[in-house]
Short mmCIF file of C-alpha atoms in Angstrom, two decimals:
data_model
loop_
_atom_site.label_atom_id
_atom_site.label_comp_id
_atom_site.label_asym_id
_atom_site.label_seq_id
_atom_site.Cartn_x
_atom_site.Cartn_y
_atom_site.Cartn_z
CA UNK P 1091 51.52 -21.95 77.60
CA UNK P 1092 54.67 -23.09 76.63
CA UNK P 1093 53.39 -26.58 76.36
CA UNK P 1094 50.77 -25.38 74.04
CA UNK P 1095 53.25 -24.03 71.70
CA UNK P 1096 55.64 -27.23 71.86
CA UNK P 1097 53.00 -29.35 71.27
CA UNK P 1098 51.51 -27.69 67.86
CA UNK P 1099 55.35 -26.78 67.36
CA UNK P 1100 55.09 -28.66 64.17
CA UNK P 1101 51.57 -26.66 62.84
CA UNK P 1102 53.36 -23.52 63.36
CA UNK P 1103 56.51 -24.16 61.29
CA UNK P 1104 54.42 -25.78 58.74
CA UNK P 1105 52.19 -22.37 58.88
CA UNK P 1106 55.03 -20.03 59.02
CA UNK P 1107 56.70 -21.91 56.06
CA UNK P 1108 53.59 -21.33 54.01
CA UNK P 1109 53.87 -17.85 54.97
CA UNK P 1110 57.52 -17.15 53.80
CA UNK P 1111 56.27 -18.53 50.59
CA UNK P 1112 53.60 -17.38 50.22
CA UNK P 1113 54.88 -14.15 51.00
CA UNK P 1114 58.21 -14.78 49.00
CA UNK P 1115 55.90 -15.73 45.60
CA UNK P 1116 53.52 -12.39 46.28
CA UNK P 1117 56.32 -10.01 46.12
CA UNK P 1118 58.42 -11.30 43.43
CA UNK P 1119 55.14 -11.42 41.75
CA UNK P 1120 54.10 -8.28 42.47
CA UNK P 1121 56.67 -6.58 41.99
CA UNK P 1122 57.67 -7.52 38.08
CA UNK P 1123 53.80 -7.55 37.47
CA UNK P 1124 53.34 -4.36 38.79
CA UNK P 1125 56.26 -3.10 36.78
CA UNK P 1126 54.58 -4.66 33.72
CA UNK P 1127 51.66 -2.87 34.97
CA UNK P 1128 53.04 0.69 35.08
CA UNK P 1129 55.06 0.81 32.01
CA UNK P 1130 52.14 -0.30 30.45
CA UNK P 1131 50.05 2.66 31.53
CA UNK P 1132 53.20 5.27 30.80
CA UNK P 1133 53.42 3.78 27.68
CA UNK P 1134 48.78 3.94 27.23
CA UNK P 1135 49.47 8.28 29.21
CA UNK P 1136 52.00 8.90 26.82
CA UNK P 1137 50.08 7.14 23.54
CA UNK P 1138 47.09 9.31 25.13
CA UNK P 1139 48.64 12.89 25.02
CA UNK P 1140 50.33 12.00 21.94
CA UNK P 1141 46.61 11.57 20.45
CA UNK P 1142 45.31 14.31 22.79
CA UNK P 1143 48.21 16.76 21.50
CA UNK P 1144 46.68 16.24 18.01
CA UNK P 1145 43.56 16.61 18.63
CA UNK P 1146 44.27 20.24 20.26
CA UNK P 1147 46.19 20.97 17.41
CA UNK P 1148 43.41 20.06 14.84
CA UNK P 1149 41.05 22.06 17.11
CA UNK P 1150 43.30 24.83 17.18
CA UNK P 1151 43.21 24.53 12.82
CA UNK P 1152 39.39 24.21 13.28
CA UNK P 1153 39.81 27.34 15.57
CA UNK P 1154 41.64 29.80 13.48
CA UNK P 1155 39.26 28.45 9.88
CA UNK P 1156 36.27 29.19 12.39
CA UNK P 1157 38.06 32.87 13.14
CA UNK P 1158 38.66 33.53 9.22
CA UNK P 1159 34.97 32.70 8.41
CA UNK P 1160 33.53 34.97 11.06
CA UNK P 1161 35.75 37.74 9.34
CA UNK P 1162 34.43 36.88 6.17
CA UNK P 1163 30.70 36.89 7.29
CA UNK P 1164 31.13 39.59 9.54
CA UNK P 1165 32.31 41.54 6.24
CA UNK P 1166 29.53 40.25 4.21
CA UNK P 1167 27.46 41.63 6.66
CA UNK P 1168 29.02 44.83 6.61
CA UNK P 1169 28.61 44.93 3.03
CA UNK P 1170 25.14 44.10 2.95
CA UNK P 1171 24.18 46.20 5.46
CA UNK P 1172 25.75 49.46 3.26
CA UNK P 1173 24.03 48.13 0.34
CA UNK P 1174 20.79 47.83 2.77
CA UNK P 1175 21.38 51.43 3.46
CA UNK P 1176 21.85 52.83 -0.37
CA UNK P 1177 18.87 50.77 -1.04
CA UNK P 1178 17.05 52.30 1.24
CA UNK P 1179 18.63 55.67 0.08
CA UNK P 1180 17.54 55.30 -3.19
CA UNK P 1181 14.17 53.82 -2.26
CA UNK P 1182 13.46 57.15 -0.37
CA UNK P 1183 14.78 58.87 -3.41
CA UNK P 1184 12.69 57.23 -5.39
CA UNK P 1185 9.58 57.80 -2.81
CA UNK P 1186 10.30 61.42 -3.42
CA UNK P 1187 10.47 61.99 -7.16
CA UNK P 1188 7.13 59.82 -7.33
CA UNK P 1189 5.71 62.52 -4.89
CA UNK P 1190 6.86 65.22 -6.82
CA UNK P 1191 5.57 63.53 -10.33
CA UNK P 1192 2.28 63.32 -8.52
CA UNK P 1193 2.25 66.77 -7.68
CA UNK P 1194 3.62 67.76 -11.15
CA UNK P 1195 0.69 65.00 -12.61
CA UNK P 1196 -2.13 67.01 -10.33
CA UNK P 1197 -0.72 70.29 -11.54
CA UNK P 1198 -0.79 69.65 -15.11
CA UNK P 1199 -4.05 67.93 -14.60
CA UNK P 1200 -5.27 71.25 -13.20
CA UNK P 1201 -3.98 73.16 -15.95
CA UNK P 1202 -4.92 71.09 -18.56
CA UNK P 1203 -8.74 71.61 -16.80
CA UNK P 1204 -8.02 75.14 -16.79
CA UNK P 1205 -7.02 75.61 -20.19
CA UNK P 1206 -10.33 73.30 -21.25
CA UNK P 1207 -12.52 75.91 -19.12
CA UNK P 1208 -10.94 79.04 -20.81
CA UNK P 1209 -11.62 76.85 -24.10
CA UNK P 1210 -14.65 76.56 -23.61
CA UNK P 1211 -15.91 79.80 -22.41
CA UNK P 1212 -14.52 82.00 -25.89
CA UNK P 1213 -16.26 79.24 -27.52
CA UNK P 1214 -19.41 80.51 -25.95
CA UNK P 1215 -18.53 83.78 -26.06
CA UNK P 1216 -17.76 83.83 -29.85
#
């Protein structure tokens, strides 16, 4: 075995030597590229919740016009509905005097017959 091993003794030095380097250029490589890498994507998070920040803060703007509008619908609403209601109030109000005019109209009416029928009996009886 050991013959095997001093015979290709010159394959494996040449190997290993490729492997040192290889491994040498990989991890100074690596390691500033990597570090390029990662303060590159602080520097992208950081950009990110800088822009994300903002956008919370316009949505909480968007949040508290939203909140001030309700309010002012919600007392629209509340307006309209007591005007709804007198409307309705008066309406009914209304609904009753024309009743009563009707009443008062079929009365007179009546009378006014009444007073033609007494009319025209002394007529006849004179």
């Amino acid at each position: 075995m050991y013959e095997k091993i001093y015979n290709h003794r010159y394959c494996i030095i040449v190997v290993v030597i490729i492997a040192c380097i290889t491994a040498c250029y990989m991890l100074g490589r690596g390691t500033s590229g990597n570090n390029n890498d990662v303060q590159g994507t602080v520097h992208r998070v950081m950009g990110d919740n800088r822009k994300i920040g903002k956008s919370i803060d316009q949505a909480v703007e968007h949040i508290g016009t939203a909140e001030k509008e309700i309010e002012r619908a919600d007392g629209a609403n509340r307006r309209a509905a007591f005007i709804l209601s007198e409307g309705r109030e008066r309406a009914n109000e209304g609904e009753r005097i024309v009743t009563e005019l009707q009443q008062g109209n079929s009365r007179a009416k009546q009378i006014l017959r009444d007073i033609e029928r007494a009319n025209k009996e002394r007529t006849i009886q004179k």
